[in-house]
Coordinates of C-alpha atoms in Angstrom, one line a residue:
X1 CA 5.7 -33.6 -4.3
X2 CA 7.0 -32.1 -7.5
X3 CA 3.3 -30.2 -7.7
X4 CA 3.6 -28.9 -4.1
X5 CA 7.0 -26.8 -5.2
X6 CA 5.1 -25.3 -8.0
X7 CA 3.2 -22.9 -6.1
X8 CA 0.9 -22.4 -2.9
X9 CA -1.0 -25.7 -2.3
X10 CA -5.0 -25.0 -2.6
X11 CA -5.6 -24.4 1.3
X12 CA -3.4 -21.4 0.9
X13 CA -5.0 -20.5 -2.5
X14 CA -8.4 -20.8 -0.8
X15 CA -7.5 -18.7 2.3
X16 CA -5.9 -16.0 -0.2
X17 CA -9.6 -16.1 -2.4
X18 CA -11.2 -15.5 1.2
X19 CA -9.0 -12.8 2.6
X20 CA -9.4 -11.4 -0.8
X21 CA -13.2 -11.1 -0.6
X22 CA -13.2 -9.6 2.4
X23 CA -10.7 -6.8 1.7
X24 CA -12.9 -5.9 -1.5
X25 CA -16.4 -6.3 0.2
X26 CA -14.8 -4.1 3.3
X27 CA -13.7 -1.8 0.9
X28 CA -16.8 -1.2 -1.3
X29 CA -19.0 -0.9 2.1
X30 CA -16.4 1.7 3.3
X31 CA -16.6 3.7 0.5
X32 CA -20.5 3.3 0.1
X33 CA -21.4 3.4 4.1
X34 CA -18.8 5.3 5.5
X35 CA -16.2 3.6 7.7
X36 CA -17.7 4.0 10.7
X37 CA -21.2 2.6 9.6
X38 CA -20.0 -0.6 8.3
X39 CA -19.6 -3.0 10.9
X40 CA -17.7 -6.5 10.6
X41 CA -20.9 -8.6 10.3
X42 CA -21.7 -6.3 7.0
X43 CA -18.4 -7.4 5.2
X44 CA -18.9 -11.1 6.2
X45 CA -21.6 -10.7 4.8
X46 CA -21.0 -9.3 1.4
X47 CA -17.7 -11.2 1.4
X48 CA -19.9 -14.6 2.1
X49 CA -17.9 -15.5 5.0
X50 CA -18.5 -15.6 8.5
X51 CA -17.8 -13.2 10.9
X52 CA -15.1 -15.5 12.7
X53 CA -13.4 -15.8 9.2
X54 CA -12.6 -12.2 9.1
X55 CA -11.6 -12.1 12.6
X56 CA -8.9 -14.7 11.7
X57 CA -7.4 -12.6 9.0
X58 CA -7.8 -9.3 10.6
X59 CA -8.1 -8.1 14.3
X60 CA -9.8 -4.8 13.3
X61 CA -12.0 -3.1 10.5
X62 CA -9.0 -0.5 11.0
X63 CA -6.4 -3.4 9.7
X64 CA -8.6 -4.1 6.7
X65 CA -8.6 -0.5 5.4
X66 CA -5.3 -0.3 6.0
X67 CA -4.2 -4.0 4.8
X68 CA -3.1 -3.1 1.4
X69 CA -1.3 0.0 2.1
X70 CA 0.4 -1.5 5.2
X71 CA 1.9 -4.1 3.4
X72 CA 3.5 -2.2 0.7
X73 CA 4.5 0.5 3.5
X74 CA 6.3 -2.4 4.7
X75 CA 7.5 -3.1 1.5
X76 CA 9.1 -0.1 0.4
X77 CA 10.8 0.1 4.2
X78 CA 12.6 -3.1 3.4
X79 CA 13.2 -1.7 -0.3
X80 CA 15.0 0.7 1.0
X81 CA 16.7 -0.9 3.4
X82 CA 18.1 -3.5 1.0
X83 CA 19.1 -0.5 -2.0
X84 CA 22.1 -1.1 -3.6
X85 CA 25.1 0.6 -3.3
X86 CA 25.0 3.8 -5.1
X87 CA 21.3 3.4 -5.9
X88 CA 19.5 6.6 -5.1
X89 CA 16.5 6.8 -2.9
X90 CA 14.2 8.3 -6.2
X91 CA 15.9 5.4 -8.2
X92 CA 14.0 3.0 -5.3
X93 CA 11.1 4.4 -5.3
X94 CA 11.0 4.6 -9.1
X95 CA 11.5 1.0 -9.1
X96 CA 9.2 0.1 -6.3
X97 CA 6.5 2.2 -8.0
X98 CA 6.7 0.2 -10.9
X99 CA 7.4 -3.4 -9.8
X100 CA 4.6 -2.6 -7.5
X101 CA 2.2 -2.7 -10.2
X102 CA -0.2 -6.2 -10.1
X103 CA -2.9 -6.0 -13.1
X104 CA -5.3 -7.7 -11.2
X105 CA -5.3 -5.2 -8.8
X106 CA -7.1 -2.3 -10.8
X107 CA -10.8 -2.8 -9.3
X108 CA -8.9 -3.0 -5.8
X109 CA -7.2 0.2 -6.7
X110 CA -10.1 2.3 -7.7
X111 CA -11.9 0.6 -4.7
X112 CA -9.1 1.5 -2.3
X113 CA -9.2 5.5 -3.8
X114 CA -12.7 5.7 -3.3
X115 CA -12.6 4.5 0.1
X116 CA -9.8 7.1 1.3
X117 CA -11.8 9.7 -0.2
X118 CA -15.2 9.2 1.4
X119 CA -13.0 8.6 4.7
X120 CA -10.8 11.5 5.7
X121 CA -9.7 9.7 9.2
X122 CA -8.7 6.7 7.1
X123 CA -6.7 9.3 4.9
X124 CA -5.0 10.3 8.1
X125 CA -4.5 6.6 9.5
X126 CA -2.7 6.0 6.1
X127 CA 0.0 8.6 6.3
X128 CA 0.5 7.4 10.0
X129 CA 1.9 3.7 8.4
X130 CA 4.7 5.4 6.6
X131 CA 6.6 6.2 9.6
X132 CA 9.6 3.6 9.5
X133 CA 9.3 4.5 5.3
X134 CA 9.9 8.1 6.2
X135 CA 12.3 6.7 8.6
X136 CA 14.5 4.6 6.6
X137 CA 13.8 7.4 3.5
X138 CA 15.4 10.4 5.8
X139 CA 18.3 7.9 6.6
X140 CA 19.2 7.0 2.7
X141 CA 18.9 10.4 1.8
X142 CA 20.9 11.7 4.1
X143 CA 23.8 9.5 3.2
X144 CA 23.1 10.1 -0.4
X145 CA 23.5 14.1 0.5
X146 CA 26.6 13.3 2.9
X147 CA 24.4 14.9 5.4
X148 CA 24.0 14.2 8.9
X149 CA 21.2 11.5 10.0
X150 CA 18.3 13.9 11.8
X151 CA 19.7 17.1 9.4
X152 CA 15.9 18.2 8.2
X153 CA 16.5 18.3 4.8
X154 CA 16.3 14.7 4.6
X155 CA 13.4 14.0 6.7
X156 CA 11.7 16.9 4.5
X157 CA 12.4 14.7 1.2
X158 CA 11.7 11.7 2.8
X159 CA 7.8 13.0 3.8
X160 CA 7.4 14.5 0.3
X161 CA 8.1 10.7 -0.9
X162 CA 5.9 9.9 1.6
X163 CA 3.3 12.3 0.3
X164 CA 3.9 10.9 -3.6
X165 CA 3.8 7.4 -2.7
X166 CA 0.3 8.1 -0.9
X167 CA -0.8 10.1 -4.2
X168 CA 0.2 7.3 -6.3
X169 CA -0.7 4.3 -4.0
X170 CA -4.1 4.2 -6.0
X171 CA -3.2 5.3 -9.5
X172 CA -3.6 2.4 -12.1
X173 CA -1.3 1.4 -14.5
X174 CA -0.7 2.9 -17.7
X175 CA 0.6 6.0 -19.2
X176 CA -0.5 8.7 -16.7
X177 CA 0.8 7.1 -14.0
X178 CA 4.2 5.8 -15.9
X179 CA 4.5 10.2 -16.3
X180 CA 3.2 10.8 -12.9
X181 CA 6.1 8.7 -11.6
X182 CA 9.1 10.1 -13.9
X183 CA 7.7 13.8 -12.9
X184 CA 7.7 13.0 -8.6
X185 CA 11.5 11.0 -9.3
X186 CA 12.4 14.3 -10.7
X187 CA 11.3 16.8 -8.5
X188 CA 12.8 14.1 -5.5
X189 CA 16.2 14.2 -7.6
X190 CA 16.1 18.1 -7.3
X191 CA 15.1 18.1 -4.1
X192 CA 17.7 16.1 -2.9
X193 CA 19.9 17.5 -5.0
X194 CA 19.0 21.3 -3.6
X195 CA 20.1 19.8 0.3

């Protein structure tokens, strides 16, 4: 039992490994292909699984494009949802930006920018999952300028950390993107500040 608490047991590791596979197959075929030239039977393919087996992680090709920046959309919604008190929306961000950082995650990253870049209407589809982001974003900074909630200042802000996060989604770790983060926090603080 005591080796059941220590982590995910192997079915789950297993299913991970597979879901995994597929995201990077679909995404090296997206950026390849084109989106709408890969079907599902080409990533089973590539991702050795069977076409059922990506049906049972994903209902769409759309929801494996969009699995990874979905997820930390959600993310960063319930980030900001659960700030502290006090704690500005750039301090959030800053520190989602940079606990959002997995290592492993750099060929999936440079996978993931290639992708949006040979597919425009993905690029569009992306932007699209940070509404309740932009939502809860326009809300916190609004309090944090003493504003009212729906003033346009703070949806403005909120869609220019929108726009950041998007720009930065893809950016490995390291140096340039450690600046790239202190530079956007800054021109959010004076933003914010300027409402």
């Amino acid at each position: 039992m005591a080796a059941e608490s220590a982590g995910p047991g192997l079915r789950e590791r297993n299913k991970q490994r597979r879901q995994d596979a597929v995201v990077r197959a679909a995404y090296r075929l997206f950026a390849e292909r084109g989106y709408d030239a890969t079907t599902v039977a080409d990533i089973a393919a590539a991702a050795e699984v069977a076409p059922r087996t990506v049906a049972m992680y994903f209902r769409s090709k759309q929801d494996i494009a969009l699995s990874r920046f979905g997820e930390a959309a959600d993310e960063l919604t319930s980030a900001l949802r659960q700030r502290d008190p006090g704690e500005t929306v750039p301090q959030v961000l800053a520190r989602w930006l940079r606990t959002d950082e997995r290592p492993a995650d750099r060929e999936i990253k440079q996978l993931s920018k290639r992708l949006f870049a040979a597919n425009p209407e993905l690029s569009a589809l992306r932007a699209a999952r940070m509404t309740a982001a932009i939502s809860e974003g326009a809300a916190a900074v609004a309090a944090q300028a003493g504003l009212a909630a729906g003033s346009p200042g703070p949806r403005i802000a909120a869609v220019a950390a929108a726009a950041i996060l998007i720009e930065l989604a893809d950016t490995p770790a390291g140096a340039e993107r450690d600046l790239a983060i202190d530079t956007a926090m800054r021109f959010l603080d004076a933003g914010i500040a300027a409402l």
